[in-house]
């Protein structure tokens, strides 16, 4: 009976002159998410989109649950603009939604409709009570609200609300470059970036043969999971073996991690320029490990002038894990393959590396040559969203 899906988008309706752009992007992303299903007519009105459903409504709403910018959705029945039809339809919706108490809420953007909202509420409430059993009205705390919208083209009646994942449509805030390891944190950082409307390119440093082909597959799978929340996802894989060898050969052990990260950031900034990305994103988290003290982060940051976004900086590990599970990256992240960093962690990494000493230690490296060799051997993959949806990801 539900032939229309009412989609609400909240935040983007606030964006002033940018609003049409934000809305068009949302519609584009929704169309992309519904690719392969029958064509769906979409109609935009203020703050909401109506989709006429030709396919399975569950499939459509599940797919849209992964589209950022959508606040919530309601399966809706449409009917003609007469009270008899509206009453019968409202009764069907009432009986289709579990509960013992209800209230009717009417909105009437179509001012030509002869009854005003309070009168409609009253008439419908009475009709529903008379024509159902064991139901009562509770205006303060009802089990369900029977919503009626009287619009020019017809009446829309709905009760159920399915949460969306909120945020902003992917693409509206630009592109970021996500430094992605095989760990738990960086994919979650990527998800948070996508949630705030960033399109992402991933950058992964790969140290073959110190890390196996499997660890690369793991990162590809993580990026695939993120691609499912955007339309597509570019992944740049950068060879890091020579750089790591060189650091190990020429630099003091306590600075391995700091210098390794500085090399990563230098390369990341150059890749960001190529990708037209305006910020780096990392899964760094204040105080989590030696390289994530404020002092370490500031010494690492010194080699770039591009902004570095750290969406997880103040999260607890348990919060990160919770989101990782919800977005489907956790099980991939815990596969037991080493990341290039875990292989080169010294026994006593400096937690407060002095900038001067780090800079001095780096003089032993052929930085320009190492960067050039790495950038000449990038591997680039484009991952397309695979529309397999499991659960709701809102939080
Ligand atoms: P994660 O779980 O994201 O790997 P972590 O707790 O293991 O984080 P680190 O290994 O210190 O932390 O890495 C900090 C950040 O540096 C990562 O979140 C990621 O953004 C980046 N990073 C680490 N290793 C790599 C890599 N091999 N390729 C790309 N980026 C990396
Ligand atoms: Mg890691």
Coordinates of C-alpha atoms and ligand atoms in Angstrom, one line a residue:
X1 CA 0.0 0.0 0.0
X2 CA 3.0 2.4 0.5
X3 CA 3.8 3.8 -2.9
X4 CA 5.7 6.9 -1.9
X5 CA 8.7 7.4 0.3
X6 CA 8.9 10.8 2.1
X7 CA 12.5 11.7 2.6
X8 CA 13.5 14.5 5.1
X9 CA 16.7 16.3 4.9
X10 CA 17.4 18.7 7.7
X11 CA 20.6 20.6 7.9
X12 CA 21.1 21.3 4.2
X13 CA 17.9 23.2 4.0
X14 CA 19.6 25.8 6.2
X15 CA 22.5 26.6 3.8
X16 CA 21.2 29.9 2.3
X17 CA 22.3 30.5 -1.2
X18 CA 24.0 27.2 -1.4
X19 CA 20.8 25.4 -0.9
X20 CA 20.0 24.4 -4.5
X21 CA 23.5 23.1 -4.9
X22 CA 23.3 21.0 -1.7
X23 CA 19.9 19.7 -2.7
X24 CA 21.0 18.8 -6.2
X25 CA 23.9 16.9 -4.8
X26 CA 21.7 15.0 -2.4
X27 CA 19.3 14.1 -5.3
X28 CA 22.3 13.0 -7.4
X29 CA 23.6 10.8 -4.6
X30 CA 20.2 9.3 -4.0
X31 CA 19.8 8.5 -7.6
X32 CA 23.3 6.9 -7.5
X33 CA 22.3 4.8 -4.5
X34 CA 19.2 3.6 -6.3
X35 CA 21.0 2.7 -9.5
X36 CA 19.9 -0.6 -10.9
X37 CA 16.5 -0.4 -9.5
X38 CA 13.5 0.7 -11.6
X39 CA 13.4 4.5 -12.2
X40 CA 11.9 6.4 -9.4
X41 CA 10.2 9.7 -9.8
X42 CA 11.6 12.1 -7.3
X43 CA 10.0 15.4 -6.3
X44 CA 11.6 18.0 -4.2
X45 CA 9.6 20.4 -2.0
X46 CA 10.8 22.5 0.9
X47 CA 12.9 20.3 3.2
X48 CA 11.7 17.0 1.8
X49 CA 11.7 14.8 -1.2
X50 CA 8.9 12.5 -2.3
X51 CA 9.9 9.4 -4.2
X52 CA 7.3 7.3 -6.0
X53 CA 8.3 3.7 -5.4
X54 CA 8.1 1.1 -8.2
X55 CA 10.3 -1.4 -6.5
X56 CA 10.5 -3.0 -3.1
X57 CA 10.2 -0.2 -0.6
X58 CA 12.5 -1.9 1.9
X59 CA 15.2 -2.2 -0.7
X60 CA 14.8 1.5 -1.5
X61 CA 14.8 2.7 2.1
X62 CA 17.7 0.5 3.0
X63 CA 19.8 1.9 0.2
X64 CA 18.9 5.4 1.2
X65 CA 19.9 4.8 4.8
X66 CA 23.5 5.0 3.6
X67 CA 23.1 8.4 1.9
X68 CA 24.4 11.2 4.0
X69 CA 22.2 14.3 4.2
X70 CA 19.0 12.2 4.8
X71 CA 17.6 12.7 8.3
X72 CA 14.7 10.3 8.1
X73 CA 12.2 8.6 5.8
X74 CA 8.6 7.6 6.0
X75 CA 6.7 5.1 3.9
X76 CA 3.7 7.0 2.8
X77 CA 0.3 6.2 1.3
X78 CA -1.1 8.7 -1.1
X79 CA -4.8 9.3 -1.7
X80 CA -7.2 11.8 -3.3
X81 CA -8.2 15.0 -1.6
X82 CA -11.5 13.9 -0.1
X83 CA -12.2 13.1 3.5
X84 CA -13.7 9.7 2.8
X85 CA -10.6 8.5 1.0
X86 CA -8.3 10.1 3.6
X87 CA -10.2 8.4 6.5
X88 CA -10.1 5.0 5.0
X89 CA -6.4 5.3 4.2
X90 CA -5.6 6.6 7.6
X91 CA -7.3 3.6 9.1
X92 CA -5.2 1.3 7.0
X93 CA -2.0 3.1 8.2
X94 CA -3.2 2.9 11.8
X95 CA -3.8 -0.8 11.7
X96 CA -0.5 -1.4 9.9
X97 CA 1.5 0.2 12.7
X98 CA 1.7 -1.6 16.0
X99 CA 0.4 0.2 19.1
X100 CA -2.6 0.8 21.4
X101 CA -2.6 4.6 21.4
X102 CA -2.4 7.2 18.6
X103 CA -2.8 10.8 17.7
X104 CA -3.5 12.5 14.4
X105 CA -1.3 15.3 13.2
X106 CA -2.3 17.2 10.1
X107 CA -0.3 19.7 8.0
X108 CA -2.1 21.6 5.3
X109 CA 0.1 23.4 2.9
X110 CA -2.8 23.3 0.4
X111 CA -5.0 26.1 1.8
X112 CA -7.8 25.4 -0.7
X113 CA -8.8 22.2 1.2
X114 CA -12.1 23.0 2.9
X115 CA -11.2 21.7 6.4
X116 CA -8.6 23.3 8.5
X117 CA -5.9 21.1 10.3
X118 CA -7.6 21.0 13.7
X119 CA -10.9 20.0 12.1
X120 CA -9.2 17.2 10.1
X121 CA -7.5 16.0 13.3
X122 CA -10.8 15.8 15.1
X123 CA -12.8 14.1 12.3
X124 CA -10.1 11.6 11.6
X125 CA -9.5 10.8 15.3
X126 CA -13.2 10.1 15.7
X127 CA -13.3 7.9 12.6
X128 CA -10.3 5.9 13.6
X129 CA -11.7 5.3 17.1
X130 CA -15.0 4.2 15.8
X131 CA -13.6 1.9 13.2
X132 CA -10.9 0.1 15.2
X133 CA -10.8 -1.9 18.4
X134 CA -9.0 -1.3 21.6
X135 CA -7.4 1.9 20.4
X136 CA -7.4 5.2 22.3
X137 CA -6.2 8.7 21.7
X138 CA -3.2 10.0 23.6
X139 CA -2.1 13.5 22.5
X140 CA 0.9 13.7 24.8
X141 CA 2.7 10.3 24.5
X142 CA 1.0 8.2 21.7
X143 CA 2.5 4.9 20.5
X144 CA 2.2 6.3 17.0
X145 CA 1.3 9.5 15.2
X146 CA -0.9 9.3 12.1
X147 CA 0.5 12.1 10.0
X148 CA -1.6 13.6 7.3
X149 CA -0.3 16.1 4.8
X150 CA -2.8 17.9 2.6
X151 CA -0.9 19.0 -0.5
X152 CA -2.0 20.3 -3.9
X153 CA -1.6 17.0 -5.7
X154 CA -3.2 14.8 -3.0
X155 CA -3.0 13.7 0.6
X156 CA -0.1 11.9 2.1
X157 CA -0.6 9.6 5.1
X158 CA 2.2 8.0 7.1
X159 CA 3.1 6.8 10.6
X160 CA 6.4 5.0 10.5
X161 CA 9.7 6.8 10.5
X162 CA 13.0 5.2 9.5
X163 CA 16.2 7.0 10.6
X164 CA 18.7 8.2 8.0
X165 CA 22.3 8.7 8.7
X166 CA 22.2 12.5 8.8
X167 CA 25.3 14.6 7.9
X168 CA 25.7 16.4 4.6
X169 CA 25.6 15.0 1.0
X170 CA 29.0 13.6 0.0
X171 CA 30.7 16.1 -2.3
X172 CA 29.3 19.3 -1.0
X173 CA 32.3 20.3 1.2
X174 CA 35.1 19.3 -1.3
X175 CA 37.6 16.5 -1.4
X176 CA 39.9 15.2 1.4
X177 CA 42.8 12.8 1.3
X178 CA 42.4 10.0 3.9
X179 CA 45.5 8.4 5.2
X180 CA 44.2 4.9 5.6
X181 CA 46.1 2.1 7.4
X182 CA 44.6 -1.4 8.0
X183 CA 43.7 -0.3 11.5
X184 CA 40.4 0.4 13.2
X185 CA 40.6 4.1 13.4
X186 CA 41.4 5.5 10.0
X187 CA 38.3 4.0 8.2
X188 CA 36.1 5.5 11.0
X189 CA 37.9 8.9 10.4
X190 CA 37.1 8.5 6.7
X191 CA 33.4 7.7 7.5
X192 CA 33.2 10.9 9.6
X193 CA 34.7 12.9 6.8
X194 CA 32.2 11.5 4.3
X195 CA 29.5 12.3 6.8
X196 CA 30.4 16.0 6.7
X197 CA 30.1 16.0 3.0
X198 CA 33.7 15.3 1.9
X199 CA 34.5 13.2 -1.1
X200 CA 37.5 11.1 -0.3
X201 CA 40.6 9.8 -1.9
X202 CA 42.4 7.2 0.2
X203 CA 46.2 7.0 0.5
X204 CA 47.8 3.8 1.8
X205 CA 51.5 3.2 2.3
X206 CA 52.4 -0.3 1.5
X207 CA 55.7 -2.0 2.3
X208 CA 55.9 -5.1 0.2
X209 CA 57.4 -7.7 1.1
X210 CA 57.4 -6.6 4.8
X211 CA 53.7 -6.5 4.6
X212 CA 51.8 -9.1 2.6
X213 CA 49.5 -8.9 -0.4
X214 CA 46.8 -9.7 2.1
X215 CA 47.3 -6.5 4.0
X216 CA 46.8 -4.6 0.8
X217 CA 43.6 -6.5 0.1
X218 CA 42.4 -5.6 3.6
X219 CA 42.9 -1.9 2.8
X220 CA 41.1 -2.3 -0.5
X221 CA 38.2 -4.0 1.3
X222 CA 38.1 -1.2 3.9
X223 CA 38.0 1.4 1.1
X224 CA 35.2 -0.6 -0.6
X225 CA 33.2 -0.4 2.7
X226 CA 33.7 3.4 2.6
X227 CA 32.8 3.5 -1.1
X228 CA 29.4 2.2 -0.1
X229 CA 28.7 5.5 1.7
X230 CA 29.8 7.6 -1.3
X231 CA 29.5 7.1 -5.0
X232 CA 33.0 6.0 -5.7
X233 CA 36.3 6.1 -3.9
X234 CA 39.7 6.5 -5.3
X235 CA 42.5 4.7 -3.5
X236 CA 46.1 5.5 -4.1
X237 CA 48.6 2.9 -3.0
X238 CA 52.1 4.3 -2.4
X239 CA 55.2 2.1 -2.1
X240 CA 56.9 2.7 1.2
X241 CA 59.5 0.0 1.5
X242 CA 62.5 2.0 0.3
X243 CA 61.7 4.8 2.6
X244 CA 61.4 2.6 5.6
X245 CA 64.6 0.8 4.8
X246 CA 66.4 4.1 4.5
X247 CA 65.0 5.4 7.8
X248 CA 66.1 2.2 9.5
X249 CA 69.5 2.4 8.0
X250 CA 70.2 6.1 8.7
X251 CA 68.1 7.4 11.6
X252 CA 68.2 6.8 15.4
X253 CA 65.7 4.2 16.4
X254 CA 63.8 6.4 18.8
X255 CA 62.8 8.7 15.9
X256 CA 61.7 6.0 13.4
X257 CA 58.0 6.6 13.9
X258 CA 58.2 10.4 13.9
X259 CA 60.3 10.4 10.7
X260 CA 58.2 7.7 9.0
X261 CA 55.1 9.8 9.7
X262 CA 56.8 13.0 8.4
X263 CA 57.6 11.1 5.2
X264 CA 54.0 10.0 4.9
X265 CA 52.7 13.5 5.4
X266 CA 55.2 14.9 2.8
X267 CA 53.9 12.4 0.2
X268 CA 50.3 12.9 1.3
X269 CA 50.6 16.6 0.6
X270 CA 51.9 16.0 -2.9
X271 CA 49.2 13.4 -3.6
X272 CA 46.6 15.8 -2.2
X273 CA 47.7 18.4 -4.8
X274 CA 47.3 15.9 -7.6
X275 CA 43.9 14.8 -6.3
X276 CA 42.7 18.4 -5.7
X277 CA 42.1 17.5 -2.1
X278 CA 42.2 20.5 0.3
X279 CA 42.9 18.6 3.5
X280 CA 44.4 15.4 4.9
X281 CA 42.4 13.2 7.2
X282 CA 43.9 10.8 9.7
X283 CA 42.7 8.4 12.3
X284 CA 45.0 10.0 14.9
X285 CA 43.7 10.2 18.4
X286 CA 45.2 12.2 21.2
X287 CA 47.4 10.2 23.5
X288 CA 46.7 6.8 21.9
X289 CA 50.3 5.9 21.0
X290 CA 53.7 7.5 21.1
X291 CA 53.3 9.3 17.8
X292 CA 50.0 10.8 18.9
X293 CA 51.1 13.0 21.8
X294 CA 50.6 16.7 21.1
X295 CA 54.4 17.1 20.8
X296 CA 54.7 14.3 18.3
X297 CA 51.7 15.5 16.3
X298 CA 53.1 19.0 16.1
X299 CA 56.6 17.8 14.9
X300 CA 54.9 15.6 12.3
X301 CA 52.7 18.4 11.2
X302 CA 55.6 20.7 10.6
X303 CA 56.4 19.2 7.2
X304 CA 53.0 20.2 5.6
X305 CA 51.0 23.4 5.3
X306 CA 47.8 21.6 4.1
X307 CA 45.2 21.4 6.9
X308 CA 45.2 18.1 8.7
X309 CA 41.8 17.0 10.0
X310 CA 41.7 14.4 12.8
X311 CA 38.0 13.6 13.2
X312 CA 38.7 11.1 16.1
X313 CA 41.1 13.3 18.1
X314 CA 38.9 13.3 21.2
X315 CA 37.1 9.9 20.9
X316 CA 37.6 7.0 23.3
X317 CA 38.6 3.7 21.7
X318 CA 35.3 2.2 22.6
X319 CA 33.4 4.9 20.8
X320 CA 35.6 4.3 17.7
X321 CA 35.0 0.6 17.8
X322 CA 31.3 1.1 18.2
X323 CA 31.1 3.1 15.0
X324 CA 33.5 0.7 13.2
X325 CA 31.1 -2.1 13.9
X326 CA 28.1 -0.2 12.8
X327 CA 29.6 0.8 9.5
X328 CA 31.0 -2.6 8.7
X329 CA 34.7 -1.9 8.9
X330 CA 35.5 -3.5 12.2
X331 CA 35.6 -7.1 11.0
X332 CA 37.9 -6.2 8.2
X333 CA 40.2 -4.1 10.4
X334 CA 40.8 -6.9 12.9
X335 CA 42.1 -9.3 10.2
X336 CA 45.5 -10.2 11.5
X337 CA 47.8 -8.7 8.7
X338 CA 50.5 -6.3 9.7
X339 CA 50.5 -2.6 8.7
X340 CA 53.8 -1.2 7.6
X341 CA 54.0 0.9 10.8
X342 CA 53.6 -2.0 13.2
X343 CA 56.7 -3.7 11.7
X344 CA 59.0 -0.8 12.5
X345 CA 57.9 0.2 15.9
X346 CA 61.0 0.6 18.1
X347 CA 61.1 -0.6 21.7
X348 CA 61.2 3.0 23.1
X349 CA 59.7 5.5 20.6
X350 CA 60.2 9.1 21.5
X351 CA 56.9 10.5 22.9
X352 CA 58.3 14.0 22.9
X353 CA 60.6 14.2 19.9
X354 CA 62.5 17.5 19.8
X355 CA 62.0 19.1 16.4
X356 CA 65.6 20.2 16.0
X357 CA 66.9 16.6 16.6
X358 CA 64.4 15.1 14.3
X359 CA 65.3 17.6 11.5
X360 CA 69.0 16.8 12.1
X361 CA 68.4 13.1 11.9
X362 CA 66.5 13.5 8.7
X363 CA 69.5 15.1 7.0
X364 CA 70.9 11.6 6.6
X365 CA 68.0 10.8 4.2
X366 CA 67.9 11.6 0.5
X367 CA 64.4 13.0 1.0
X368 CA 63.8 14.4 -2.5
X369 CA 64.9 11.2 -4.2
X370 CA 62.8 9.0 -1.9
X371 CA 59.7 11.2 -2.5
X372 CA 60.2 11.2 -6.3
X373 CA 60.6 7.4 -6.4
X374 CA 57.5 6.9 -4.4
X375 CA 55.4 9.3 -6.4
X376 CA 56.5 7.7 -9.7
X377 CA 55.3 4.4 -8.6
X378 CA 51.8 5.0 -7.3
X379 CA 49.1 2.5 -7.9
X380 CA 45.6 4.0 -8.3
X381 CA 42.3 2.1 -8.0
X382 CA 38.7 3.3 -8.3
X383 CA 36.2 1.5 -6.2
X384 CA 32.5 1.8 -7.0
X385 CA 29.8 1.5 -4.4
X386 CA 28.4 -2.0 -4.0
X387 CA 24.8 -1.8 -2.9
X388 CA 24.7 -4.4 -0.3
X389 CA 23.1 -3.1 2.8
X390 CA 22.8 -4.7 6.1
X391 CA 21.8 -2.4 8.9
X392 CA 21.0 1.2 9.8
X393 CA 24.1 3.2 10.5
X394 CA 22.5 6.3 12.2
X395 CA 23.9 7.4 15.5
Ligands
LIG1 P1 44.6 3.2 12.7 O1 43.8 2.2 13.4 O2 43.9 4.1 11.9 O3 45.7 2.5 11.9 P2 46.4 3.5 14.8 O4 45.8 3.6 16.1 O5 47.0 2.2 14.3 O6 45.4 4.0 13.7 P3 48.9 4.7 13.9 O7 49.4 3.4 13.4 O8 49.7 5.5 14.9 O9 47.5 4.6 14.7 O10 48.5 5.6 12.7 C1 48.0 6.9 12.9 C2 47.4 7.4 11.6 O11 48.4 7.4 10.6 C3 46.3 6.4 11.0 O12 45.1 6.6 11.6 C4 46.4 6.7 9.6 O13 45.6 7.9 9.3 C5 47.8 7.0 9.3 N1 48.5 5.8 8.9 C6 49.2 4.8 9.6 N2 49.7 3.9 8.9 C7 49.3 4.2 7.6 C8 49.6 3.5 6.3 N3 50.2 2.4 6.2 N4 49.1 4.2 5.2 C9 48.4 5.3 5.3 N5 48.2 5.9 6.5 C10 48.6 5.4 7.6
LIG2 MG1 47.6 1.8 12.5

